[in-house]
Amino acid sequence: MSLLVTNARLITVPAGTDDPGYIERGYMLVEGGRITAIGAGDPDPGVTADEILDVAGKFVAPGFVSSHSHLFTSGSRGLGVDQTLYGWCTSMFSVLNNASPDQIYWATLHGSLDFLANGVTTAYNFTDPLLPWEPMVEGKRADGGGVLRDHAWHTRQADGCHDAGLRFVDSIALDATVGTDEEIFARFEASLDHVLAMDPDIALGASIMGQVQWSTRPDAAEIEVAVMDRFGVTNQAHFLETYEAIEHQQTKFQLYKNAGALRPGMMFGHFIQTTPEIIADAAAGGASMSWQPASNGRLASGIAHVPEMLEQGMKVGMGLDDQACTDVADPWQNMRMGMFMQRARTHDPLSMMPERVLRLHTLGGAEIMGVDDRVGSLEVGKFADFVVVDPRLPDVGPLWNPVRSYVLACGLRNLQQVYVGGKLVNDRGVSTNPLAEEASRVLHEELPALAEEFGVIL
């Protein structure tokens, strides 16, 4: 099927420039799920398609990219509100630790459909590890042991993303404190094989969920680098996130540096409690950063020094993190929170402008994930993943600067349709996926029943 979009206010976010690529009135042709033509005005005479979508002056922009997400948490919103990171984790996992692989599948599918409903078409998704969550003691994991869940706990989460139709990079925990090195490699390879067997246009790749921050294993960084090299995958580590045990956290950075991890393909998620020296070392090595301002605020973690990282050449993407710690997975809210936090911190409006924050939540996220050849912008050859946003419903007023109004004044209230590969996946908040109703039922019926069965106190 082909699709011709006409009369669009196009925001293309092209690669290789800081320009947002705004076209006041343009068109886009989609064939075989990819963009085959895009430009100003009307298409050439004779260009036609199976479907014509006249958006009548609405914005058409790239689907958002979340470079840091935990989609299995979609049924755990509103918990741990009086807690920082580790206390919130304990609260949030109190229900999910008792779930079955099928229940975590439905939770992940629900979270993926929620992302799509909110205009997010690609996500880096941290799957919940096989080693269950354990409360932290002074910012450290209590021991290095534990019993792993069945491998289906991971594979069903990957299935949930895939079946929702959300493009994703699957992030896999090594759980490196359990088993021999060869057993760790074998577990990762089994998870990787499951992802590689999926539709490669949906499952865009696999990655490591870096766990050095919490691991009791002194060579945890070395084992992660070994997996990166053996399987040719990237790595994203939750790192220097919380305000607890800062000195202990910072000592772990040296482990990554000594292991040779500071290089392209290494991402640091959150990266808040840094020093100028840590930023300089990470930038010099080619490592990148994923920024989660909404969750950093919700969990009282702090404000990452993103402008300083960008100035030193670090690539940065934005992520929505958990539905359970942003509660509303809203990319416009995330952009505005991030922009306002930086301006409040630096006292400089130029430290974070609307055009930049939009790029970070689209093409920037795709770049650090290594999938910018396929997603993140509206360019010929890329997947036709886009949102249709109506600035007149509700009316945001005159568009003195359209791109800035898109970032600052529009939002979920203006979001009309979401397309993935030129196919409508959500229409005014209603999913086109036939599994949506069952996902909702499981979360509303089975998760509360789990909490009651296990006597969870929320």
PDB file of C-alpha atoms in Angstrom, residues 7 18 22 45 62-63 133 148 170 185 202 218 222 241 258 280 289 312 335 367 405 421 452:
ATOM      1  CA  ASN A   7      -1.063  20.050   2.581  1.00  0.00           C
ATOM      2  CA  ASP A  18      20.727  21.890  13.174  1.00  0.00           C
ATOM      3  CA  TYR A  22      10.393  23.194   8.335  1.00  0.00           C
ATOM      4  CA  PRO A  45       1.586  15.852 -11.637  1.00  0.00           C
ATOM      5  CA  PRO A  62       8.793  12.481  12.940  1.00  0.00           C
ATOM      6  CA  GLY A  63       7.509  10.009  15.476  1.00  0.00           C
ATOM      7  CA  TRP A 133      14.881  -6.599  42.053  1.00  0.00           C
ATOM      8  CA  LEU A 148      17.151 -16.291  37.983  1.00  0.00           C
ATOM      9  CA  ASP A 170      15.809  -4.780  23.039  1.00  0.00           C
ATOM     10  CA  PHE A 185      27.429 -15.413  27.315  1.00  0.00           C
ATOM     11  CA  ILE A 202      10.205  -3.827  14.125  1.00  0.00           C
ATOM     12  CA  PRO A 218      34.656  -6.187  40.381  1.00  0.00           C
ATOM     13  CA  GLU A 222      35.056  -6.157  31.536  1.00  0.00           C
ATOM     14  CA  GLU A 241      21.481   8.702  38.349  1.00  0.00           C
ATOM     15  CA  ASN A 258      39.679   0.940  32.520  1.00  0.00           C
ATOM     16  CA  ALA A 280      35.400  15.082  29.443  1.00  0.00           C
ATOM     17  CA  MET A 289      24.122   9.970  26.901  1.00  0.00           C
ATOM     18  CA  GLN A 312      32.150  18.701  24.352  1.00  0.00           C
ATOM     19  CA  MET A 335      10.909  18.172  26.078  1.00  0.00           C
ATOM     20  CA  GLU A 367      21.661   8.355  16.632  1.00  0.00           C
ATOM     21  CA  SER A 405       4.961  26.509  18.754  1.00  0.00           C
ATOM     22  CA  GLY A 421       5.515   2.630   8.279  1.00  0.00           C
ATOM     23  CA  GLU A 452      -4.151  -9.006  46.777  1.00  0.00           C
TER      24      GLU A 452
END
